[in-house]
Amino acid sequence: MIHITLPDGSVKTFEENVTPMDVAKSISEGFARNVISANFNNTTIETTTPLTTDGSLVLYTWRDAAGKTAFWHSSAHVLAQAIEELYDGAKLTIGPAIENGFYYDVDFGEHTVSEKDFKAIETKMLEIARGKHDFKMRSATKAEALALYKGNEFKTELIENLEDGTITFCDHSTFTDLCRGGHIPNTGIIKAVKVLSVAGAYWRGDENKQQLTRVYGISFPKQKELTEYLEMLEEAKKRDHRKLGKELELFTFSQKVGQGLPLWLPKGAALRERLENFLKAAQKKAGYEMVVTPHIGQKELYVTSGHYAKYGEDSFQPIHTPKEDEEFLLKPMNCPHHCEIYKSSQWSYKDLPKRFAEFGTVYRYEQSGELHGLTRVRGFTQDDAHLFCTPDQLDEEFKNVIDLVLYVFGSLGFENFTAQVSVRDPENPDKYIGDVENWEKAEQAIINAANDKGLDYVIETGEAAFYGPKLDFMVKDALGRRWQLGTIQVDYNLPERFELTYKGSDNELHRPIMIHRAPFGSMERFVALLLEHTGGNFPLWLMPTQAIILSISEKYEKYSEKVLNLLENDEIRALVDHRNETIGKKIREAEMQKHPYMIIIGEQEEQERKITVRKHGGEDLGMISIEDFSEIVKEEISKTLKTF
């Protein structure tokens, strides 16, 4: 007999070789009908895998993230089979599940796949799915695997890097694929599929290797869910930050300047400045000091910090000076520079904590295929700060940073978020620097702070930065998509590597602890997320123009200018549309530009010294005094801009 522990802590006893599906049926036949994947002792397995030892079992349904992973991984197999049957000579490579759906990278040879082919692929996938073919895992020798993929250099390369005795395949229908496992019971669970797009992708992400075609898809257990997802995608297209950024004249890109290097237009620059000033004001209250560091640094700086070893391949090529053997790098991170600022003085424990903040621009070389609007760029500005404190101060400082992040989220309308405590993977110590004891202390400090603040958090193993664990905030936007936004990290290692010290009350030198934090993350990515979350309808306090004054004709320009001056005296950002256009056209274009308030000026307004106000979206506030309008604006701002 074996003992199976379930997530609620209960223990059930079964005969050896019981399967996860058998366990599910012992709980409830109804529950078992919904189980599509399982995990035993932290390893993903099939629902038909025989269990032979005591252990912990988790059963997943479609509603679980791990269940969706198994569903989409299995769907990738069905996509691969459809492609193989439709395109003679196509060579399959790899096809994983991703956050929303799955993809398969394929060498189509002489074939070209485009949007016009999507329907045929979908039809073939559904035909396969309706066969209700079981997914079955089997082991194979290296020789058998190589023989199966003779002529497919991609699969052969993968197999050559595997050890004999560790190679497994998954079979369903007439199709087989090299696979580690983690599938749904059978293809019949897949009821709705959609091929979303195709794109170029280099084999194994190496731009020096062959370019393949990546086919993206998504699938669901119900047609209704696919319909809802496609409706969400349509809404996402309307909210695409690249589209809105162009329409609102916030930023642009230039091939001559270079890919992944955004150019901020006047309205976008003003938006960034307001965001920076907003955070600077909060930081000043919290005792931060602003610093400025160069855009480049000597290679040795990043060797010392460890960034060169970890990020050297993703950096731009070194900058060589006329001096022999002298190399500089474009700054990939601000933290080494801030360590040197701290080191420029000798501090006492009475001086700590020191909180250095900077809106520092950094540079990393991203492959052109990975670039995407403002969310993936080669040059970006971090709202970076580094706090240097004593061990006794760590808990309070970390909690204060959490408060700052929550203030930012609240003022910008991000109410739906969870936290993620990202810790090291003890199985891969080479990924990290520093000793285990300091890592354990840092991880526990983050967990304690998250508990004390009542955060809803999960612990993710292997997601830590190379120098320390971190608390990441995962925000859901208006469309339900998850974004990593804002991070706080505890670091014992950089102070050690840079030999940072402070004099303690015992007159001895001690190492400070370093906290890294960036509530926005980067200005570029944050603006992109904010655009897509709000659809360009930013909180009123942040809008480039809070009100636009539309005069019915040139006769009322003088009064329009007077209204503008009065609003500006009340610190309301407004402008006048002087163009000789119809009022209807001015209103339509003001709506397109997402101006929160439209102030219409005509004969009656001038005579009564009032204004007619219309809100973005069509709500008519009627004719009111300028003073009343100012109060409306101030009240709306006070509701959204939180107090820190």
Coordinates of N, CA, C and O in Angstrom, one line a residue, residues 338-354 356 387-391 393 491-514:
H338 N 25.8 53.2 -8.0 CA 25.3 53.7 -6.7 C 26.2 53.1 -5.6 O 26.4 53.8 -4.5
C339 N 26.7 51.9 -5.8 CA 27.7 51.3 -4.8 C 28.9 52.2 -4.7 O 29.4 52.5 -3.6
E340 N 29.4 52.7 -5.8 CA 30.6 53.6 -5.8 C 30.3 54.9 -5.2 O 31.1 55.6 -4.6
I341 N 29.0 55.4 -5.3 CA 28.6 56.7 -4.7 C 28.6 56.5 -3.2 O 29.2 57.3 -2.4
Y342 N 28.1 55.3 -2.7 CA 28.1 55.0 -1.3 C 29.6 55.0 -0.8 O 29.9 55.5 0.3
K343 N 30.4 54.3 -1.6 CA 31.8 54.1 -1.2 C 32.6 55.4 -1.1 O 33.7 55.4 -0.6
S344 N 32.1 56.4 -1.7 CA 32.9 57.7 -1.8 C 33.1 58.4 -0.4 O 33.8 59.3 -0.3
S345 N 32.3 57.9 0.5 CA 32.3 58.5 1.9 C 32.4 57.4 2.9 O 32.0 56.2 2.6
Q346 N 32.9 57.7 4.1 CA 32.8 56.7 5.2 C 31.6 57.0 6.1 O 31.5 58.1 6.5
W347 N 30.8 56.0 6.2 CA 29.5 56.3 6.9 C 29.6 55.6 8.3 O 30.2 54.6 8.5
S348 N 28.8 56.2 9.2 CA 28.6 55.6 10.5 C 27.2 55.0 10.6 O 26.3 55.4 9.7
Y349 N 26.9 54.1 11.5 CA 25.6 53.5 11.7 C 24.6 54.6 11.9 O 23.4 54.5 11.6
K350 N 25.0 55.8 12.4 CA 24.1 56.9 12.7 C 23.6 57.6 11.4 O 22.6 58.2 11.4
D351 N 24.4 57.4 10.3 CA 24.1 58.0 9.0 C 23.1 57.2 8.2 O 22.5 57.7 7.3
L352 N 23.0 55.9 8.6 CA 22.2 55.0 7.8 C 20.7 55.0 8.3 O 20.5 55.3 9.5
P353 N 19.8 54.7 7.4 CA 20.0 54.3 6.0 C 20.3 55.4 5.1 O 19.9 56.6 5.3
K354 N 21.0 55.1 4.0 CA 21.2 56.1 2.9 C 20.4 55.6 1.7 O 20.4 54.4 1.4
F356 N 19.7 56.3 -2.1 CA 20.0 57.0 -3.4 C 19.1 56.7 -4.5 O 18.8 55.5 -4.8
L387 N 19.0 51.4 -1.4 CA 19.1 51.8 0.0 C 20.1 50.9 0.7 O 20.2 49.7 0.5
F388 N 20.9 51.6 1.5 CA 22.0 51.0 2.3 C 21.7 51.1 3.7 O 21.5 52.2 4.3
C389 N 21.5 50.0 4.4 CA 21.0 50.0 5.8 C 21.7 49.0 6.7 O 22.4 48.1 6.2
T390 N 21.5 49.0 8.0 CA 22.0 48.1 8.9 C 21.0 46.9 9.0 O 19.9 47.0 8.6
P391 N 21.5 45.8 9.5 CA 20.5 44.6 9.6 C 19.3 45.0 10.5 O 18.2 44.5 10.1
Q393 N 17.7 47.7 10.5 CA 16.9 48.6 9.8 C 16.2 47.9 8.6 O 15.3 48.5 8.0
D491 N 19.8 42.5 -1.0 CA 21.1 42.1 -1.6 C 22.2 42.2 -0.5 O 22.5 43.3 -0.1
Y492 N 22.7 41.1 -0.2 CA 23.9 41.0 0.7 C 25.2 41.0 -0.1 O 26.3 41.1 0.5
N493 N 25.1 40.7 -1.4 CA 26.3 40.3 -2.2 C 27.0 41.5 -2.8 O 28.2 41.6 -2.7
L494 N 26.3 42.5 -3.3 CA 27.0 43.6 -3.9 C 27.8 44.4 -2.8 O 29.0 44.8 -3.1
P495 N 27.3 44.6 -1.7 CA 28.1 45.3 -0.6 C 29.4 44.5 -0.3 O 30.4 45.1 -0.1
E496 N 29.3 43.2 -0.4 CA 30.5 42.4 -0.2 C 31.5 42.6 -1.4 O 32.7 42.8 -1.2
R497 N 31.0 42.5 -2.6 CA 31.8 42.6 -3.8 C 32.5 44.0 -3.9 O 33.6 44.1 -4.4
F498 N 31.8 45.0 -3.5 CA 32.3 46.4 -3.5 C 33.0 46.8 -2.2 O 33.4 47.9 -2.1
E499 N 33.0 45.9 -1.3 CA 33.7 46.1 0.0 C 33.1 47.4 0.7 O 33.9 48.3 1.1
L500 N 31.8 47.5 0.7 CA 31.1 48.6 1.4 C 31.1 48.4 2.9 O 30.9 47.3 3.3
T501 N 31.3 49.5 3.6 CA 31.3 49.4 5.1 C 30.6 50.6 5.7 O 30.3 51.6 5.1
Y502 N 30.3 50.4 7.0 CA 29.9 51.5 7.8 C 30.5 51.2 9.2 O 30.7 50.0 9.6
K503 N 30.7 52.2 10.0 CA 31.2 52.1 11.3 C 30.1 51.9 12.3 O 29.2 52.7 12.4
G504 N 30.1 50.7 13.0 CA 29.0 50.4 14.0 C 29.2 51.1 15.3 O 30.2 51.8 15.5
S505 N 28.3 50.9 16.2 CA 28.4 51.5 17.5 C 29.5 50.9 18.3 O 30.0 51.5 19.3
D506 N 30.1 49.8 17.8 CA 31.2 49.2 18.5 C 32.5 49.7 17.9 O 33.6 49.2 18.2
N507 N 32.4 50.7 17.0 CA 33.6 51.3 16.4 C 34.3 50.3 15.4 O 35.4 50.6 14.9
E508 N 33.6 49.2 15.1 CA 34.1 48.2 14.1 C 33.4 48.5 12.7 O 32.3 49.1 12.7
L509 N 34.1 48.1 11.7 CA 33.5 48.2 10.3 C 32.6 47.0 10.0 O 32.9 45.9 10.3
H510 N 31.4 47.3 9.5 CA 30.4 46.3 9.1 C 29.9 46.5 7.7 O 30.0 47.6 7.1
R511 N 29.3 45.4 7.1 CA 28.8 45.5 5.8 C 27.3 46.0 5.9 O 26.5 45.5 6.7
P512 N 27.0 47.0 5.1 CA 25.5 47.3 5.0 C 24.8 46.3 4.2 O 25.4 45.5 3.4
I513 N 23.5 46.3 4.3 CA 22.6 45.5 3.4 C 22.0 46.5 2.4 O 21.7 47.6 2.7
M514 N 21.9 46.0 1.2 CA 21.4 46.8 0.1 C 20.0 46.4 -0.4 O 19.8 45.2 -0.5

